[in-house]
CSV table of C-alpha atoms in Angstrom, one decimal:
chain,number,residue,atom,x,y,z
N,1,MET,CA,-61.3,11.4,-17.2
N,2,MET,CA,-60.4,8.0,-18.7
N,3,ILE,CA,-61.6,5.9,-15.8
N,4,LYS,CA,-64.3,7.2,-13.3
N,5,VAL,CA,-65.7,5.1,-10.5
N,6,GLU,CA,-68.5,6.6,-8.4
N,7,ASN,CA,-69.9,5.1,-5.2
N,8,LEU,CA,-69.4,1.6,-6.4
N,9,CYS,CA,-70.9,-1.1,-4.1
N,10,GLN,CA,-71.1,-4.9,-4.3
N,11,THR,CA,-72.5,-7.5,-1.9
N,12,PHE,CA,-72.3,-11.3,-1.8
N,13,GLY,CA,-75.0,-12.5,0.6
N,14,ASN,CA,-74.5,-10.6,3.8
N,15,LYS,CA,-70.9,-9.6,3.0
N,16,LYS,CA,-70.2,-6.2,1.5
N,17,ALA,CA,-67.3,-6.9,-0.9
N,18,VAL,CA,-67.0,-3.3,-2.2
N,19,ASP,CA,-68.3,-0.4,0.0
N,20,ASN,CA,-69.0,3.0,-1.7
N,21,LEU,CA,-65.7,3.1,-3.6
N,22,SER,CA,-64.9,6.2,-5.7
N,23,PHE,CA,-61.8,7.2,-7.7
N,24,THR,CA,-60.5,8.4,-11.0
N,25,VAL,CA,-57.6,7.5,-13.3
N,26,ASP,CA,-56.5,9.7,-16.2
N,27,LYS,CA,-54.2,9.3,-19.2
N,28,GLY,CA,-50.6,9.1,-18.0
N,29,GLN,CA,-51.5,7.6,-14.7
N,30,VAL,CA,-50.8,4.0,-13.5
N,31,LEU,CA,-53.0,3.3,-10.4
N,32,GLY,CA,-51.7,0.6,-8.1
N,33,LEU,CA,-54.7,-1.1,-6.6
N,34,ILE,CA,-53.5,-2.8,-3.5
N,35,GLY,CA,-55.0,-4.5,-0.4
N,36,PRO,CA,-54.9,-7.8,1.5
N,37,ASN,CA,-56.6,-10.9,0.1
N,38,GLY,CA,-60.3,-10.5,0.1
N,39,ALA,CA,-60.1,-6.7,0.2
N,40,GLY,CA,-62.3,-6.4,-3.0
N,41,LYS,CA,-59.7,-5.7,-5.6
N,42,SER,CA,-60.7,-8.2,-8.2
N,43,THR,CA,-64.4,-7.5,-7.6
N,44,THR,CA,-63.8,-3.8,-8.2
N,45,MET,CA,-61.9,-4.5,-11.5
N,46,ARG,CA,-64.6,-6.9,-12.7
N,47,MET,CA,-67.3,-4.3,-12.2
N,48,ILE,CA,-65.2,-1.6,-14.0
N,49,ALA,CA,-64.6,-4.1,-16.8
N,50,GLY,CA,-68.4,-4.8,-17.1
N,51,TYR,CA,-68.1,-8.5,-16.1
N,52,LEU,CA,-70.0,-8.0,-12.8
N,53,ARG,CA,-72.9,-5.7,-12.3
N,54,PRO,CA,-72.6,-3.5,-9.2
N,55,ALA,CA,-75.2,-3.5,-6.5
N,56,SER,CA,-75.1,0.3,-6.8
N,57,GLY,CA,-72.9,3.1,-8.1
N,58,ARG,CA,-71.4,3.4,-11.6
N,59,ALA,CA,-68.2,3.2,-13.6
N,60,SER,CA,-67.4,4.9,-16.9
N,61,LEU,CA,-64.5,4.4,-19.4
N,62,CYS,CA,-63.6,7.5,-21.5
N,63,GLY,CA,-66.9,9.0,-20.4
N,64,ILE,CA,-69.0,6.0,-21.5
N,65,ASP,CA,-71.1,4.3,-18.8
N,66,VAL,CA,-70.0,0.6,-18.5
N,67,TRP,CA,-73.6,-0.7,-18.0
N,68,SER,CA,-75.6,1.8,-20.1
N,69,ASN,CA,-73.4,1.3,-23.1
N,70,PRO,CA,-71.4,-1.8,-22.5
N,71,ILE,CA,-70.2,-2.5,-26.1
N,72,GLU,CA,-68.8,1.0,-26.6
N,73,ALA,CA,-67.2,1.0,-23.1
N,74,LYS,CA,-65.5,-2.4,-23.6
N,75,ASN,CA,-64.2,-1.4,-27.0
N,76,ARG,CA,-62.0,1.1,-25.1
N,77,LEU,CA,-60.8,-1.4,-22.5
N,78,GLY,CA,-58.0,-3.9,-22.4
N,79,TYR,CA,-58.5,-6.4,-19.5
N,80,LEU,CA,-56.0,-9.0,-18.3
N,81,PRO,CA,-57.7,-11.0,-15.5
N,82,GLU,CA,-55.6,-13.0,-13.1
N,83,SER,CA,-56.4,-16.3,-14.9
N,84,ALA,CA,-57.1,-15.4,-18.5
N,85,PRO,CA,-58.4,-18.4,-20.6
N,86,LEU,CA,-56.4,-19.6,-23.6
N,87,PHE,CA,-57.2,-22.0,-26.5
N,88,ASP,CA,-54.5,-24.7,-26.2
N,89,ASP,CA,-55.2,-26.1,-29.7
N,90,LEU,CA,-54.5,-22.8,-31.5
N,91,THR,CA,-51.1,-21.2,-32.2
N,92,VAL,CA,-50.4,-17.9,-30.7
N,93,ASN,CA,-51.0,-16.1,-34.0
N,94,GLU,CA,-54.3,-18.0,-34.6
N,95,PHE,CA,-55.5,-17.1,-31.1
N,96,LEU,CA,-54.8,-13.4,-31.7
N,97,LEU,CA,-56.5,-13.5,-35.1
N,98,TYR,CA,-59.5,-15.2,-33.7
N,99,LEU,CA,-60.0,-12.7,-30.9
N,100,GLY,CA,-59.4,-9.8,-33.3
N,101,THR,CA,-62.0,-11.1,-35.7
N,102,ILE,CA,-64.5,-11.3,-32.8
N,103,ARG,CA,-63.7,-7.7,-32.0
N,104,GLY,CA,-64.6,-6.8,-35.6
N,105,MET,CA,-61.2,-5.7,-36.6
N,106,GLY,CA,-60.5,-5.5,-40.4
N,107,LYS,CA,-58.0,-7.8,-42.0
N,108,THR,CA,-55.2,-5.3,-42.6
N,109,GLU,CA,-55.8,-3.7,-39.2
N,110,LEU,CA,-55.7,-7.1,-37.5
N,111,MET,CA,-52.6,-8.3,-39.2
N,112,ASN,CA,-50.8,-5.1,-38.3
N,113,ALA,CA,-52.1,-5.3,-34.7
N,114,CYS,CA,-50.8,-8.9,-34.4
N,115,ASP,CA,-47.3,-7.8,-35.5
N,116,ARG,CA,-47.4,-4.9,-33.1
N,117,VAL,CA,-48.4,-6.9,-30.0
N,118,ALA,CA,-46.0,-9.8,-30.9
N,119,ASP,CA,-43.2,-7.3,-30.9
N,120,LEU,CA,-44.3,-5.6,-27.7
N,121,CYS,CA,-44.8,-8.8,-25.8
N,122,PHE,CA,-41.7,-10.6,-27.2
N,123,LEU,CA,-43.8,-13.4,-28.8
N,124,GLY,CA,-41.9,-13.5,-32.1
N,125,GLU,CA,-40.2,-16.8,-31.7
N,126,VAL,CA,-43.3,-18.6,-30.5
N,127,ARG,CA,-45.9,-16.9,-32.7
N,128,HIS,CA,-46.6,-20.0,-34.8
N,129,GLN,CA,-46.3,-22.4,-31.9
N,130,LEU,CA,-49.3,-24.2,-30.3
N,131,ILE,CA,-50.3,-22.5,-27.0
N,132,ASP,CA,-50.5,-26.0,-25.3
N,133,THR,CA,-46.7,-26.2,-25.7
N,134,LEU,CA,-45.8,-22.8,-24.3
N,135,SER,CA,-44.1,-22.2,-21.0
N,136,LYS,CA,-46.0,-20.3,-18.3
N,137,GLY,CA,-44.1,-17.1,-19.1
N,138,TYR,CA,-45.1,-17.2,-22.8
N,139,ARG,CA,-48.7,-18.2,-22.0
N,140,HIS,CA,-48.8,-15.1,-19.8
N,141,ARG,CA,-47.4,-12.9,-22.5
N,142,THR,CA,-50.0,-14.3,-24.9
N,143,CYS,CA,-52.8,-13.3,-22.5
N,144,LEU,CA,-51.2,-9.8,-22.2
N,145,ALA,CA,-51.0,-9.5,-26.0
N,146,GLN,CA,-54.8,-10.2,-26.4
N,147,SER,CA,-55.6,-7.5,-23.9
N,148,ILE,CA,-53.9,-4.8,-26.0
N,149,LEU,CA,-54.6,-6.2,-29.5
N,150,HIS,CA,-57.1,-3.4,-30.2
N,151,ASP,CA,-54.8,-0.7,-28.8
N,152,PRO,CA,-57.3,0.4,-26.0
N,153,PRO,CA,-56.9,3.7,-24.2
N,154,VAL,CA,-57.8,2.0,-20.8
N,155,ILE,CA,-56.0,-1.0,-19.5
N,156,ILE,CA,-56.7,-3.1,-16.4
N,157,PHE,CA,-54.1,-5.7,-15.2
N,158,ASP,CA,-54.9,-8.1,-12.4
N,159,GLU,CA,-51.6,-9.6,-11.0
N,160,PRO,CA,-49.8,-9.2,-14.4
N,161,THR,CA,-46.4,-10.6,-13.1
N,162,ASP,CA,-47.8,-13.5,-11.0
N,163,GLY,CA,-45.5,-16.5,-11.4
N,164,LEU,CA,-43.0,-14.9,-13.7
N,165,ASP,CA,-39.3,-15.0,-13.3
N,166,PRO,CA,-37.3,-11.7,-12.6
N,167,ASN,CA,-36.5,-11.1,-16.3
N,168,GLN,CA,-40.1,-11.6,-17.3
N,169,LYS,CA,-41.3,-9.3,-14.5
N,170,GLU,CA,-38.9,-6.6,-15.8
N,171,GLU,CA,-40.3,-7.0,-19.3
N,172,ILE,CA,-43.9,-6.5,-18.0
N,173,ARG,CA,-42.9,-3.4,-16.0
N,174,ASN,CA,-41.2,-1.9,-19.1
N,175,LEU,CA,-44.4,-2.5,-21.0
N,176,ILE,CA,-46.5,-0.8,-18.4
N,177,ASN,CA,-44.2,2.2,-18.4
N,178,HIS,CA,-44.6,2.2,-22.2
N,179,PHE,CA,-48.4,2.2,-22.0
N,180,ARG,CA,-48.4,4.9,-19.4
N,181,GLN,CA,-47.4,7.5,-22.0
N,182,ASN,CA,-50.8,7.7,-23.6
N,183,LYS,CA,-53.1,5.4,-21.6
N,184,ALA,CA,-54.8,5.1,-18.2
N,185,VAL,CA,-53.8,1.9,-16.4
N,186,ILE,CA,-55.0,0.1,-13.3
N,187,LEU,CA,-52.6,-2.5,-11.9
N,188,SER,CA,-53.6,-4.8,-9.1
N,189,THR,CA,-50.7,-6.5,-7.4
N,190,HIS,CA,-49.5,-8.0,-4.1
N,191,ILE,CA,-45.9,-7.2,-5.0
N,192,LEU,CA,-45.2,-3.8,-3.5
N,193,GLU,CA,-41.8,-3.3,-5.2
N,194,GLU,CA,-43.9,-3.4,-8.4
N,195,VAL,CA,-45.9,-0.5,-7.2
N,196,SER,CA,-42.7,1.5,-6.5
N,197,ALA,CA,-41.4,0.6,-10.0
N,198,VAL,CA,-44.3,1.6,-12.2
N,199,CYS,CA,-47.2,3.2,-10.3
N,200,THR,CA,-47.8,7.0,-10.3
N,201,ASP,CA,-50.6,6.6,-7.7
N,202,ILE,CA,-51.8,4.1,-5.1
N,203,LEU,CA,-55.3,3.1,-4.0
N,204,LEU,CA,-55.3,1.0,-0.9
N,205,ILE,CA,-58.6,-0.8,0.0
N,206,ASP,CA,-59.5,-3.1,2.8
N,207,GLN,CA,-62.8,-4.8,3.4
N,208,GLY,CA,-64.1,-3.0,0.3
N,209,LYS,CA,-63.4,0.5,1.7
N,210,LYS,CA,-60.9,3.1,0.5
N,211,ILE,CA,-58.1,3.4,3.1
N,212,PHE,CA,-55.6,5.6,1.2
N,213,GLU,CA,-55.4,7.3,-2.2
N,214,GLY,CA,-52.3,9.3,-3.3
N,215,THR,CA,-48.8,9.0,-4.6
N,216,PRO,CA,-46.3,6.3,-3.5
N,217,SER,CA,-44.2,8.9,-1.8
N,218,ALA,CA,-47.1,10.1,0.2
N,219,PHE,CA,-47.9,6.5,1.1
N,220,LYS,CA,-44.3,5.9,2.3
N,221,ALA,CA,-44.5,9.1,4.4
N,222,LEU,CA,-47.1,7.4,6.6
N,223,THR,CA,-44.3,5.2,7.9
N,224,PRO,CA,-43.9,6.1,11.7
N,225,SER,CA,-40.1,6.4,11.3
N,226,TYR,CA,-40.3,8.4,8.1
N,227,GLY,CA,-37.6,11.1,8.0
N,228,ASN,CA,-35.7,9.9,11.0
N,229,LEU,CA,-31.9,10.0,10.7
N,230,LEU,CA,-29.8,7.0,11.6
N,231,ILE,CA,-26.2,7.9,12.6
N,232,CYS,CA,-23.6,5.1,12.5
N,233,CYS,CA,-20.2,5.8,14.0
N,234,ARG,CA,-16.9,4.0,14.3
N,235,LYS,CA,-17.1,3.6,18.0
N,236,PRO,CA,-19.8,3.9,20.8
N,237,ILE,CA,-21.4,7.3,20.8
N,238,ARG,CA,-20.8,9.4,24.0
N,239,GLU,CA,-23.7,10.8,26.0
N,240,GLU,CA,-22.4,14.3,25.4
N,241,ILE,CA,-23.0,13.9,21.7
N,242,ARG,CA,-26.6,12.8,22.3
N,243,LYS,CA,-27.2,15.8,24.6
N,244,ASN,CA,-25.7,18.3,22.2
N,245,LEU,CA,-27.8,17.0,19.3
N,246,SER,CA,-30.9,17.0,21.4
N,247,SER,CA,-30.5,20.7,22.1
N,248,LEU,CA,-30.7,21.6,18.4
N,249,ASN,CA,-34.0,23.5,17.6
N,250,VAL,CA,-34.7,21.3,14.5
N,251,VAL,CA,-34.4,18.1,16.5
N,252,LYS,CA,-37.5,16.6,18.3
N,253,SER,CA,-35.6,13.8,20.1
N,254,VAL,CA,-32.5,11.7,20.0
N,255,LYS,CA,-32.5,8.0,21.1
N,256,TRP,CA,-30.0,5.2,21.1
N,257,SER,CA,-30.5,2.6,18.5
N,258,GLU,CA,-31.5,-0.7,20.2
N,259,ASN,CA,-28.5,-2.7,21.4
N,260,VAL,CA,-26.1,-0.8,19.1
N,261,PRO,CA,-24.0,1.7,21.1
N,262,ALA,CA,-22.4,3.1,18.0
N,263,GLN,CA,-25.7,4.2,16.5
N,264,LEU,CA,-28.2,7.0,17.3
N,265,ILE,CA,-31.6,7.7,15.9
N,266,ILE,CA,-32.5,11.4,15.4
N,267,VAL,CA,-36.1,12.4,15.0
N,268,PRO,CA,-36.1,15.8,13.3
N,269,ALA,CA,-38.8,18.3,12.9
N,270,GLU,CA,-40.3,18.5,9.4
N,271,LEU,CA,-37.5,19.8,7.2
N,272,ALA,CA,-37.0,20.7,3.6
N,273,ALA,CA,-34.0,19.2,1.7
N,274,GLU,CA,-31.8,22.2,2.6
N,275,GLY,CA,-32.7,21.8,6.3
N,276,VAL,CA,-31.7,18.1,6.3
N,277,GLU,CA,-28.4,18.9,4.6
N,278,HIS,CA,-27.7,21.6,7.3
N,279,LEU,CA,-28.6,19.2,10.1
N,280,THR,CA,-26.3,16.5,8.6
N,281,ARG,CA,-23.4,18.9,8.7
N,282,GLU,CA,-24.1,19.8,12.3
N,283,ILE,CA,-24.2,16.1,13.2
N,284,ILE,CA,-20.8,15.5,11.6
N,285,ASP,CA,-19.3,18.6,13.2
N,286,CYS,CA,-20.6,17.5,16.7
N,287,CYS,CA,-19.2,14.0,16.3
N,288,ARG,CA,-15.9,15.3,15.0
N,289,HIS,CA,-15.7,17.6,18.1
N,290,TYR,CA,-15.9,14.6,20.3
N,291,LYS,CA,-13.5,12.6,18.1
N,292,THR,CA,-16.1,10.1,17.0
N,293,GLY,CA,-15.9,9.3,13.3
N,294,VAL,CA,-19.2,9.1,11.4
N,295,LEU,CA,-19.5,6.1,9.0
N,296,GLU,CA,-22.9,6.8,7.7
N,297,ILE,CA,-26.0,9.1,8.1
N,298,ARG,CA,-29.0,7.5,6.6
N,299,ARG,CA,-32.5,9.0,6.3
N,300,ASP,CA,-35.5,6.8,6.6
N,301,GLU,CA,-37.4,7.2,3.3
N,302,GLY,CA,-40.3,5.1,4.5
N,303,SER,CA,-41.5,1.7,3.5
N,304,LEU,CA,-44.6,0.7,1.4
N,305,GLU,CA,-44.6,-2.7,3.2
N,306,LYS,CA,-44.6,-1.1,6.7
N,307,VAL,CA,-47.4,1.2,5.9
N,308,PHE,CA,-49.4,-1.6,4.2
N,309,ARG,CA,-49.1,-3.8,7.3
N,310,ALA,CA,-49.9,-0.9,9.7
N,311,GLN,CA,-53.0,0.0,7.7
N,312,THR,CA,-54.4,-3.5,7.0
N,313,GLY,CA,-52.9,-5.8,9.7
N,314,HIS,CA,-55.9,-5.5,12.0
N,315,ARG,CA,-57.5,-8.8,10.9
N,316,THR,CA,-54.2,-10.7,11.4
N,317,ARG,CA,-53.8,-9.2,14.9
N,318,LYS,CA,-57.4,-10.2,15.8
N,319,CYS,CA,-56.7,-13.7,14.6
N,320,ILE,CA,-53.6,-14.0,16.7
N,321,GLU,CA,-55.3,-12.6,19.8
N,322,ARG,CA,-57.9,-15.4,19.5
N,323,ILE,CA,-55.3,-18.1,19.4
């Protein structure tokens, strides 16, 4: 296992920032670490990266304990913190050469590595430019380049697309998909569309505790309306249609869409893809029988955002109740 976290705990004063957290990430996985502000995401990543000693528990990278053998563990890690430091009086190339030298990389190896990361991070045109003169996007790419200079098997990114424009975000996502082929990646982000785009797995934490661990599709399936069918017709739907559809064995309930008489919401039983197709045909036939044309039948595929709010919105609700 490339990343293994066991019973990790951290406290700051009386506050438990990370509470008995355990998970694993293997090669080919991109784990989206999500949670509200103050959930313990950055603290967790700092402990895995060896920058913060845990109160208890352990973390290992490629089977090497982060605290028993920190140098060996960190040699296998590429870490991009949310606000990575840069040396403004160096050029991009000088900065990369400096960090590679600190890592003990040989001259030929380092020159080849600088060429590789400059290409990967689209730094070619600013490679010999002072960092102080770079735009925010290029500064961010330079930080990213330093984290992968030594081609580590484990990568941790904290908010890697924060403040970037849509084109730059897409470049970073493509890079993460590239790394996924032969590395283990942890990605912390507040942007849930990013999770859908690049993550194979999700770990949701709140108040330092694990709330959910699984695939994005399993997370979406927690949406209360997941799997419901919305029927949109050309004209108001007759009561006879609703009654006929309600009588089907595979239908739990049929209700009117709020304030839209030309729409129905069908709550089906759990169905395989073939069952959904068969139910769709029955809906169309029923509406046709009553001379009501169907414009659209749309299945609710779930929403990361809705589930996130449902699982972590308790603190917001408590604050509102106190107002």
